[in-house]
XYZ file of C-alpha atoms in Angstrom:
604
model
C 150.141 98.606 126.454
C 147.596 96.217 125.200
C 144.477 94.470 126.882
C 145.425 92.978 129.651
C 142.388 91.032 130.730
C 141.435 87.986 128.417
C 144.322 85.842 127.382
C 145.487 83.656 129.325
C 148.835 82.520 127.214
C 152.094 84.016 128.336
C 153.460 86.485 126.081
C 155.664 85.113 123.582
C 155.550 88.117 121.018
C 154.343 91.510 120.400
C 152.245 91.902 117.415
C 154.403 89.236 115.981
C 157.625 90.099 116.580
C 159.335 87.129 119.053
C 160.509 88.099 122.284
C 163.798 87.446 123.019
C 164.837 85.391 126.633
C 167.982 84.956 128.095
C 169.043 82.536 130.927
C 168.241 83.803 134.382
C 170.974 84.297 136.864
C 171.132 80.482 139.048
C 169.832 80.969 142.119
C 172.793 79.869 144.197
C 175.023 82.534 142.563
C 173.348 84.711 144.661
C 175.079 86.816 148.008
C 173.682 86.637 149.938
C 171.653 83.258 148.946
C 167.920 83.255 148.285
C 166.510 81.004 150.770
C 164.781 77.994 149.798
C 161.229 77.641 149.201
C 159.294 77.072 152.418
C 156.161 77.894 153.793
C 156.109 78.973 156.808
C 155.285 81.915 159.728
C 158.134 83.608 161.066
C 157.216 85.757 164.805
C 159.001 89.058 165.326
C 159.216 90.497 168.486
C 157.956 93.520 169.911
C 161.578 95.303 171.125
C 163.712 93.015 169.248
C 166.516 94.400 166.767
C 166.767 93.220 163.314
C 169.641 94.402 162.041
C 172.854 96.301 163.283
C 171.804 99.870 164.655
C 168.113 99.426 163.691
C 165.322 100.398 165.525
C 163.214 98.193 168.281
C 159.992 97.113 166.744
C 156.930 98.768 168.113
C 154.948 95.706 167.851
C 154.794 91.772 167.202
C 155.091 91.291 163.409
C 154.764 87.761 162.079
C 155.790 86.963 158.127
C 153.930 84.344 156.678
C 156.665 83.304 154.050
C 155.983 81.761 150.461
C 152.044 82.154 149.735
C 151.962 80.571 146.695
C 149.583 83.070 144.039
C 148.538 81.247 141.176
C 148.399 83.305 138.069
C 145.840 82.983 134.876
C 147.895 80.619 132.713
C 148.413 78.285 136.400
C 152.140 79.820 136.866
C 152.767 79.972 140.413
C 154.165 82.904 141.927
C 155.644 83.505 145.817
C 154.834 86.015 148.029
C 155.765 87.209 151.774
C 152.784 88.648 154.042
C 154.203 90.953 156.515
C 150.983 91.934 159.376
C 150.982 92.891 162.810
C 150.845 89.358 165.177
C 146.719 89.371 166.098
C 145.469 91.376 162.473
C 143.128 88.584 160.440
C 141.550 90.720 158.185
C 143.594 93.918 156.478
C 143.576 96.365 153.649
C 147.269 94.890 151.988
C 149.973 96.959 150.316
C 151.149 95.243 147.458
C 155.485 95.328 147.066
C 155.559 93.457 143.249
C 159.270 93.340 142.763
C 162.022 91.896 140.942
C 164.155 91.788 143.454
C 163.531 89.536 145.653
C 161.538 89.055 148.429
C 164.256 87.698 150.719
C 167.664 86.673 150.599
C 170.068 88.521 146.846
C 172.438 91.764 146.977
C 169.525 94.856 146.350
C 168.606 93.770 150.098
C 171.514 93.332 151.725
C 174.007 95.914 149.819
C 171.420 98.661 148.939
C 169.594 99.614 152.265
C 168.171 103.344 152.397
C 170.907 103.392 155.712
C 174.065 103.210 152.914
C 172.822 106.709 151.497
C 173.305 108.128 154.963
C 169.455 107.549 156.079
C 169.625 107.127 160.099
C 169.735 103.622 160.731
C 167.544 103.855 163.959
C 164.517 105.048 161.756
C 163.968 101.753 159.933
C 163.335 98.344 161.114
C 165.868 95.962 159.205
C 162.736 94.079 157.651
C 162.191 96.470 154.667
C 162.913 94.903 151.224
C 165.001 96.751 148.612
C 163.254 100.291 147.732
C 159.586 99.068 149.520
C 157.779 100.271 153.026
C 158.939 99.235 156.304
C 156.335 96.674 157.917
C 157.610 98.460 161.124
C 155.764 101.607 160.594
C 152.650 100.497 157.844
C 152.011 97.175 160.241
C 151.691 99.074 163.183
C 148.845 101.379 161.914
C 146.803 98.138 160.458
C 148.206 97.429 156.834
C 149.705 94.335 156.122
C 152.427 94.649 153.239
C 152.515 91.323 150.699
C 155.977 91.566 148.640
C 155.836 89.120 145.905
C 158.744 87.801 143.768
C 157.121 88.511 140.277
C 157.280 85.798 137.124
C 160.742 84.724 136.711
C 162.243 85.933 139.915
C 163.264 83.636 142.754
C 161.216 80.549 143.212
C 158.303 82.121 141.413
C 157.566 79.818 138.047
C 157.765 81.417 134.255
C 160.248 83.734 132.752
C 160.170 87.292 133.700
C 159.443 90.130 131.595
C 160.219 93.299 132.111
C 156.860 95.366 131.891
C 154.380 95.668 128.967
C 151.592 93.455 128.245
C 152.711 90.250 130.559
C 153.459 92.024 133.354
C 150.253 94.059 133.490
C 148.298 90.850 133.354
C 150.203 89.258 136.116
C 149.934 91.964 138.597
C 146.075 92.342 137.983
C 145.986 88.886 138.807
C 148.090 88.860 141.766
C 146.051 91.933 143.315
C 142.732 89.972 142.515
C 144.442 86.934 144.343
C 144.911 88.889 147.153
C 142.074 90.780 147.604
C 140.414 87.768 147.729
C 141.863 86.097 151.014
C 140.631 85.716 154.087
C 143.331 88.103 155.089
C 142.756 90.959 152.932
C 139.859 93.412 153.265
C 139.384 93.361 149.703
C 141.056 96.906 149.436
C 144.659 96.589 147.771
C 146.978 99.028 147.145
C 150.501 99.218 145.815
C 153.696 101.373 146.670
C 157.329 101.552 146.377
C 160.306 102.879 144.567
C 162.042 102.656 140.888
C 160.863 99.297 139.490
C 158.100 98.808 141.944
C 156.892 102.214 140.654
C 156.878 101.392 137.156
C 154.770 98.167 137.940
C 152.315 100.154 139.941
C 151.436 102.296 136.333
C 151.126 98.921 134.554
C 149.063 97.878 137.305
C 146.590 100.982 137.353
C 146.077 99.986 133.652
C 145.383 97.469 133.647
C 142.208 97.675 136.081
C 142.026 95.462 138.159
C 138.516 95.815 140.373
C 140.157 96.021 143.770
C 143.145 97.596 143.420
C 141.601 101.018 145.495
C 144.978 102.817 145.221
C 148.196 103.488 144.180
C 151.709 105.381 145.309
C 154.197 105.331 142.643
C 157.952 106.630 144.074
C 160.132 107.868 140.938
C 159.054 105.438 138.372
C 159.724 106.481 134.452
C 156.838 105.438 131.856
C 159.198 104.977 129.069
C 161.496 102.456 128.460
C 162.828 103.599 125.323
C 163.230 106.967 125.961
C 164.354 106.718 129.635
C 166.808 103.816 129.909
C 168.056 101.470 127.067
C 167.684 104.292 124.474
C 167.328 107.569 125.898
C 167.607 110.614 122.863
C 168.061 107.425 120.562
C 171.390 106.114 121.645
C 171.538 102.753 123.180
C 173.017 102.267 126.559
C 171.887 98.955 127.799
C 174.824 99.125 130.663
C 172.199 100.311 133.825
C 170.031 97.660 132.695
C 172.281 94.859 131.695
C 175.169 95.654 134.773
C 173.131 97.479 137.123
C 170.039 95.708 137.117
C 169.809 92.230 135.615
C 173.249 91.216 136.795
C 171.784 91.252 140.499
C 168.807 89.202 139.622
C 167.841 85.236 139.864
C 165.443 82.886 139.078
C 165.286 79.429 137.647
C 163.949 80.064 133.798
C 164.697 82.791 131.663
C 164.733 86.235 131.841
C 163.578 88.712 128.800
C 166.422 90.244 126.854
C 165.756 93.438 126.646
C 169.148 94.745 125.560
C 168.938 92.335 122.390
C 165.646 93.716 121.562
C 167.032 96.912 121.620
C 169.375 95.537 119.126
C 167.137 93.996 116.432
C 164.241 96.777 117.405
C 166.358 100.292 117.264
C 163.567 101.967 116.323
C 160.106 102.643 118.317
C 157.756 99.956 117.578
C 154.801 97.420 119.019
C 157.474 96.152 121.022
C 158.132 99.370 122.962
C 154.782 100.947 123.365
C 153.442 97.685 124.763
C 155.548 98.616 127.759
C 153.722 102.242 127.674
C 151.487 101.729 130.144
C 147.703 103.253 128.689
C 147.440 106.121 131.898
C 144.515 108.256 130.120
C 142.172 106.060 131.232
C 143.124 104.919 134.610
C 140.622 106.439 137.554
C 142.464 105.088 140.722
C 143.171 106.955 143.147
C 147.129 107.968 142.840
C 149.889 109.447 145.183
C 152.485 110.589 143.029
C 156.435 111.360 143.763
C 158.606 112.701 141.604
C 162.180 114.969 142.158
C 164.142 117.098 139.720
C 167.322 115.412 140.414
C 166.894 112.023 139.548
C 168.947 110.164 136.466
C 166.722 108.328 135.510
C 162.922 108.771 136.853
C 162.248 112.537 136.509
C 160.938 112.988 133.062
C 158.439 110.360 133.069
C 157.087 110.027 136.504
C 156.148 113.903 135.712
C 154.291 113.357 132.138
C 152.698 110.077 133.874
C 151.545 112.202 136.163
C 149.983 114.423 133.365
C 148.396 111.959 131.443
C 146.843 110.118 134.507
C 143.207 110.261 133.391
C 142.375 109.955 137.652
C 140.571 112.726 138.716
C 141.605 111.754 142.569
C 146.005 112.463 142.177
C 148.434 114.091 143.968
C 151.879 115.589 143.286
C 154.999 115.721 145.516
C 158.205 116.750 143.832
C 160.898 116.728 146.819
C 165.017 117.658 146.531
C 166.966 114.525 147.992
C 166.746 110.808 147.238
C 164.030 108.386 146.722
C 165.162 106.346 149.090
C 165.427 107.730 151.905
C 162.385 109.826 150.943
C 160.401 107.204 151.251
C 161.118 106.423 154.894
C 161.100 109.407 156.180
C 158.015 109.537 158.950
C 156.543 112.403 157.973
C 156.454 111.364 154.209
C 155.164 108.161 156.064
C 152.426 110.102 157.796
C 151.136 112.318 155.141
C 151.240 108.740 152.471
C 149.396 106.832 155.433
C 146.314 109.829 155.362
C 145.992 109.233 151.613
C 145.886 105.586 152.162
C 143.429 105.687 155.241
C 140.834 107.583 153.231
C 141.098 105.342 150.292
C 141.310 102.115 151.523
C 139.774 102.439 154.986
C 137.190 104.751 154.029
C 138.297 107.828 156.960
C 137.171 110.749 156.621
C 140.515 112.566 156.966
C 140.123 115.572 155.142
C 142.978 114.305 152.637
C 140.997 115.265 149.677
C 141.444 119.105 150.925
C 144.839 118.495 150.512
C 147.424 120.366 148.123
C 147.049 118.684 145.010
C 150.636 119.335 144.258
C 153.854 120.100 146.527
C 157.262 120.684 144.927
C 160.706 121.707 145.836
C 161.925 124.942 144.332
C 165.894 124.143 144.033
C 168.165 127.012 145.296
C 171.092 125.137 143.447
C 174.426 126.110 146.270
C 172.406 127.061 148.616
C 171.714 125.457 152.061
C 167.851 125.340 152.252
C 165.880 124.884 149.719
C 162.174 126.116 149.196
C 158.954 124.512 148.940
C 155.472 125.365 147.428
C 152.268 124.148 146.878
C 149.876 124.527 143.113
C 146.416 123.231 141.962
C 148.260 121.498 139.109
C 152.015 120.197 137.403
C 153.456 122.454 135.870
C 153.056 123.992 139.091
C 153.097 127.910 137.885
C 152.312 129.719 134.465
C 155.357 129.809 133.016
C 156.726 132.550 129.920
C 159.578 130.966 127.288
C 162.608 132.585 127.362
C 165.185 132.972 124.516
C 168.940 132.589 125.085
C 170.784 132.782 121.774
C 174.256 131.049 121.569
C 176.954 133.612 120.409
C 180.209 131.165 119.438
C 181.984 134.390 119.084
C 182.236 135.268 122.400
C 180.985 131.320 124.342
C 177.552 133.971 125.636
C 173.899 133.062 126.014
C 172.143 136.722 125.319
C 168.931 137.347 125.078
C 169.015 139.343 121.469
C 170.045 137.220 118.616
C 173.518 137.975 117.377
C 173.639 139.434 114.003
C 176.883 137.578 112.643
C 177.681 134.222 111.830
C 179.860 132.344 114.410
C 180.624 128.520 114.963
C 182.719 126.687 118.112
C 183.302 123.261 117.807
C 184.960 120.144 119.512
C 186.636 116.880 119.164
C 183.552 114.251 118.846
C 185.399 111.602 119.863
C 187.705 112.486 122.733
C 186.570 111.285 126.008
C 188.319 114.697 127.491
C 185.837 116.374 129.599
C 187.006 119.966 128.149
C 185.957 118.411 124.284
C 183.244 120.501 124.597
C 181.422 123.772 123.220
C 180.657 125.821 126.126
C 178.042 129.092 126.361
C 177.315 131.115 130.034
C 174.869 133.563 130.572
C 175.520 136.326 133.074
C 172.305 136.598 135.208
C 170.868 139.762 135.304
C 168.247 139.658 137.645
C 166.287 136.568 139.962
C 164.319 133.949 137.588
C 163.243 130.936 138.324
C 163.224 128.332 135.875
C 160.425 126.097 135.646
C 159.437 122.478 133.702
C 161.831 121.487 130.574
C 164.450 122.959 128.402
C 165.287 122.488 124.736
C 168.471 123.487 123.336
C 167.423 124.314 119.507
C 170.945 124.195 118.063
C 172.076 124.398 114.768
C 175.020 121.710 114.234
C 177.179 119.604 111.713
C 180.284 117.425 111.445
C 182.897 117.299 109.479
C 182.725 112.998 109.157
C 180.218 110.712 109.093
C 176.289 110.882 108.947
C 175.327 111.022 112.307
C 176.280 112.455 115.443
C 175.324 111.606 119.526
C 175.069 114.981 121.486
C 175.036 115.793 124.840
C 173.819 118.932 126.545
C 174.645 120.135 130.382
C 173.161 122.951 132.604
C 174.362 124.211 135.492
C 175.033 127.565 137.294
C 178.387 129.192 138.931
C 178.343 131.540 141.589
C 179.523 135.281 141.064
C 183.259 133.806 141.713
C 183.095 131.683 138.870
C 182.433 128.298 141.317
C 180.231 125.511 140.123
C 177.203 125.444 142.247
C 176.264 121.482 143.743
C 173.082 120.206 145.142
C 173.429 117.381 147.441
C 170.880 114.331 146.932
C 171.702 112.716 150.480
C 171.458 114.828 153.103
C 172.934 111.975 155.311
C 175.666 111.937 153.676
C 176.431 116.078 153.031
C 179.850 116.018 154.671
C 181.142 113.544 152.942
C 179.697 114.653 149.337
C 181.053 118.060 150.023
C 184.499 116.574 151.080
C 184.570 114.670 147.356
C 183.475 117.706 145.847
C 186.221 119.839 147.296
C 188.651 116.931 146.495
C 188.170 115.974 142.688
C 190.172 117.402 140.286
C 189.274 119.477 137.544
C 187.935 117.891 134.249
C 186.446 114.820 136.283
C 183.158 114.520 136.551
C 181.275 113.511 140.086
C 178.707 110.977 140.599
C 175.473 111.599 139.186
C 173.189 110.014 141.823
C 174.148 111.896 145.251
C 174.581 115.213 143.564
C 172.956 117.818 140.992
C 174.071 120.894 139.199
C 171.203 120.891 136.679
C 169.078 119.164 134.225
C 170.805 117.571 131.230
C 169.892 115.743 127.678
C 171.185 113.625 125.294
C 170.238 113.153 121.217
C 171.590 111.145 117.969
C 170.694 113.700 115.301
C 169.099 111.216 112.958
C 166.828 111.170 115.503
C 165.357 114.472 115.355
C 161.976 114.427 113.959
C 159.704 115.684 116.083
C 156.001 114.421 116.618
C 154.786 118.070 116.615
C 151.040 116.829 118.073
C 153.404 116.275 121.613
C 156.303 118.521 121.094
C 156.025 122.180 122.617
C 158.491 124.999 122.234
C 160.425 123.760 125.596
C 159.571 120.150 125.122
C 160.314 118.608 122.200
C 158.774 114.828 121.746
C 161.060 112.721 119.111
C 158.847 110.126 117.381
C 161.707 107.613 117.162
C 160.541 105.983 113.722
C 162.466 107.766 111.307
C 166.167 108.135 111.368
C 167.275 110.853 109.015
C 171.214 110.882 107.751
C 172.793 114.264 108.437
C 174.996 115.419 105.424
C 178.854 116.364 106.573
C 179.226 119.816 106.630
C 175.671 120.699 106.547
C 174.425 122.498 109.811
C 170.800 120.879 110.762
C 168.412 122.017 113.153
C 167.990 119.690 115.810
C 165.864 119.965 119.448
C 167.778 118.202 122.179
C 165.666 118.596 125.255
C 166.622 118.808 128.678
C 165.088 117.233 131.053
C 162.271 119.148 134.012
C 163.660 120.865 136.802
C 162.807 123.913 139.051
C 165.772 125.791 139.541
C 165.921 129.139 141.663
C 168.701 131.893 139.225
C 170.329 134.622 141.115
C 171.026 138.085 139.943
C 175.083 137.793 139.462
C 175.182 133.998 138.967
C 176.005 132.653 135.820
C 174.141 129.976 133.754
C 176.304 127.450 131.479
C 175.363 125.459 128.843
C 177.697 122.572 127.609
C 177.402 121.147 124.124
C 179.440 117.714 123.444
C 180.030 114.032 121.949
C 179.763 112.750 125.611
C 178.095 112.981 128.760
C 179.406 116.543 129.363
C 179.465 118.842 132.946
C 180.481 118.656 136.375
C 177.930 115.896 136.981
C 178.064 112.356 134.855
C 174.892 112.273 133.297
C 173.962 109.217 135.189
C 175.783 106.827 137.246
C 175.460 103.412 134.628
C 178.199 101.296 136.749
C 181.665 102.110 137.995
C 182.522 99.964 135.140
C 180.935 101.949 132.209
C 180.196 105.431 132.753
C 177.971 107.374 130.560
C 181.473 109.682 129.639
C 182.621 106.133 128.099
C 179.206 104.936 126.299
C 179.779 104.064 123.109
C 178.670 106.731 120.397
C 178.341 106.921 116.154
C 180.397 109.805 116.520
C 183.526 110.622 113.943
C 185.656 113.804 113.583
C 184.725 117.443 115.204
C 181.269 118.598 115.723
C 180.458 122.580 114.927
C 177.575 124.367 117.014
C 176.206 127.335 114.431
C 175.139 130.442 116.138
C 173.944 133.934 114.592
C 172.609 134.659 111.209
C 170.439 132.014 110.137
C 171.709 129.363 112.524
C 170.194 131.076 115.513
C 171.165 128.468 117.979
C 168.948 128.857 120.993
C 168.385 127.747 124.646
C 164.524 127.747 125.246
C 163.769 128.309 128.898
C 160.224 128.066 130.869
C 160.354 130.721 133.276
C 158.196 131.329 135.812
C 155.452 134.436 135.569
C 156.265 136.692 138.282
């Protein structure tokens, strides 16, 4: 991302290359409808109940709706201010979100209570993904959630991070911190999006932002959404995303940059956020089982240059994660040292928690480490024998090949390799599956890769995201046929990845042996018939392996496994994304072609 301090033009290109707009969703297609522009206070009542099922609140809260927050180039933006009734003077936790403050579908159809989170716990006045003014009001922060550029009544078009948005939440946090009403400490928090906008935030510096608490938020564009392994899928952000948001301008078109930028470029490292050389303070959470956030909230994590950062890697849902109490407690200890200068003892704290997933198992466990990865790990070598469809950990002397229809959406089009477990292991960080393949048409090819265990019956071993909802997962589970995959969200089997082949050059200063790093910039032709060595890597988990379970790898031309890859939209799957692939695909194993699953397991 580049300097974010000095201009004071909106962003119209990167490095010369013009950004494309689209029109933004009308505000009064909306459901429910964003509410128009007034400013105002609205009084909550101690005991009263704000939505069906929800708790009493513990206290008076009062809203004051609409702040308008003028930005460098005079666009105005809108903002709510959520404090306890009687608080003049607070520390404020920024909410900087796309959408919407009030009023649009993310609030009213995608409440933490439809994942099975107890309604009773929150308050009904939360916005989509972003703390409950019911608990953070009560202990003497004030939450501001601001419709960013381009979203409701706030003027400008929106763009969706990079440069522009990095200067337009420094300025909204110096706008804030500068109000009679703010302390001059601000800090920032919240899920998905309004994670990603808190790393874009910590880069760009702005002097009192004191702190920040990023919940599952990738770093990467490119490589994590609209192009992850190199094949577009704009359908999450296009469906998914956009199709739920409003404003009265334009919003950027990122899917049609994708289209006339295929390749990594100025245009998508502008929305890399520069995290070397940010020193505020951070409170990090990350899981192994999201689809979309896991890789990147980890290596952001990494490459935080903040001496003063913390690590929590838990096993369910963001959601629901984040209002759980005592996730609110321990996040409210970090905050109260930072911003309100108590001397807590949170700097003794474990720098970094995670969840050890016992994939099938009830309970999972939980551990604590000085750094991420979390333990010294060994790489271990499982080499694909197509003779036989065995992982083994001696290299088989013949030449073998399996292959599969490339085309066919069939979830049995695949090449599939298991590996008997002899003994307990526990898998730790990423995988790469260094496989040797070719096709028979065309000069490219879009593979998918899927891990997951079965028990010593041969059963496919689940991991269910909402606890809330357990019962019913398990029911679906039990229920869907063979060959169809289950939603990717609620449940886990195991960590997955995805490549197009003329993708495969590696940048070998970031790539290690279990994590390769594709540099995006060079598409290489494959050849048919020719077998090329190509790293598809899988993304981080920590999974627990049991001595008489077995491990399965599935090789394919789709989003392959028990699990869809990642939910896009009921209306276009990931099984169903559109690929360059033509003809049958051959995985080489033995001989030469040592096809290989590279695993970092933990030191005993």
């Amino acid at each position: 991302m580049t300097d974010t301090t000095n201009s004071s033009a909106p962003l119209l290109d990167v490095n010369g290359s013009d950004i494309l707009f689209k029109p933004a969703n009308p505000l009064d297609k909306a459901k429910p409808p964003i509410p128009p522009l007034e400013t105002r206070t609205v009084l909550y009542r101690k005991g009263s109940v704000n939505a069906k099922g929800a708790m009493r609140l513990p206290i008076d809260i009062e809203c004051l709706e609409d702040i308008p927050i003028e930005l460098r180039d005079g666009t105005v933006i809108y903002g709510d201010l959520w404090r306890r009734q009687g608080d003049t003077c607070t520390p404020v936790i920024l909410v900087y979100s796309l959408y919407s403050k009030r009023g649009g579908p993310f609030n009213a159809n995608y409440d933490v209570t439809s994942t099975g989170f107890p309604k009773d716990q929150v308050s009904g006045l939360q916005r989509f993904e972003s703390p409950d003014p019911a608990y953070w009001c009560r202990y003497g922060y004030a939450i501001c959630v601001v419709d960013e550029r381009g979203i409701g009544h706030s003027g400008g078009d929106m763009y969706f991070m990079g440069t522009q948005a990095g200067r337009d939440v420094h300025d909204t946090i110096e706008y804030i911190a500068g109000q009679d009403w703010c302390t001059g400490k601000v800090c920032m928090m919240g899920n998905s999006q309004l994670a990603m906008i808190q790393w874009a935030a910590a880069a760009a510096k702005p002097a009192h932002l004191a702190a920040i608490a990023p919940w599952e938020g990738l770093t990467d564009e490119y490589r994590d959404v609209v192009c992850r392994g190199g094949i577009p899928n704009g359908t999450f952000h296009d469906i998914d995303i956009v199709g739920f948001l409003y404003g009265q301008s334009r919003f950027e078109d990122v899917t049609g940059m994708l289209e006339q930028h295929p390749l990594v470029d100025d245009y998508w490292t502008d929305k890399i956020p520069d995290l070397e050389h940010v020193t505020v303070p951070a409170y990090v959470v990350a899981s192994w089982t999201h689809p979309i956030h896991t890789r990147s909230t980890l290596s952001g994590f990494k490459r935080l240059g903040s001496t003063d950062k913390w690590l929590r890697i838990h096993d369910t849902h963001e959601w629901g994660d984040l209002d759980t109490r005592e996730n609110c407690d321990d996040l409210r200890r970090f905050f109260d040292h930072y911003l309100k200068g108590i001397d807590n003892g949170w700097e003794r704290a474990p720098r970094v928690r995670y969840s050890r997933l016992d994939v099938g198992a009830k309970h999972n466990l939980f551990s604590t480490s000085d750094d991420y990865p979390c333990v010294r790990t060994e790489t271990m070598a499982l080499y694909l024998n197509a003779s036989d469809g065995t992982m083994n950990e001696q290299k088989a002397a013949l030449e073998s090949s399996a292959e599969y229809d490339a085309v066919s959406r069939d979830m049995s089009a695949v090449a599939r390799f298991e590996y008997r477990i002899p003994r307990d292991m526990e898998i730790h960080g990423p995988l790469n599956a260094r496989l040797w393949m070719s096709t028979d048409a065309g000069d490219d090819m879009d593979l998918f890769a899927q891990l997951y265990k079965k028990d010593a019956k041969g059963k496919v071993l689940y991991h269910v995201v909402f606890p809330g909802l357990e019962k019913k997962l398990r029911m679906m589970i039990a229920l869907t046929p063979k060959g169809k995959q289950l939603p990717g969200g609620p449940i886990y089997v195991g960590p997955n990845g995805r490549l197009r082949a003329s993708h495969r050059e590696l940048d070998t200063k970031r790539s290690t042996p279990t994590e390769p790093y594709m540099t995006y910039t060079n598409p290489q032709p494959v050849t048919p018939f020719v077998p090329v060595q190509i790293d598809l890597g899988l993304w981080p988990t920590d999974m627990l392996l049991h001595e008489g379970e077995t491990l399965v790898l599935e090789i394919g031309g789709h989003a392959c496994g028990p699990v869809a890859e990642a939910r896009a939209s009921d209306e276009a799957p990931d099984a169903q994304l559109p690929t360059v692939n033509q003809g049958r695909h051959t995985v080489h194993t033995g001989g030469v072609c040592d096809s290989v699953l590279l695993m970092p397991i933990a030191k005993p």
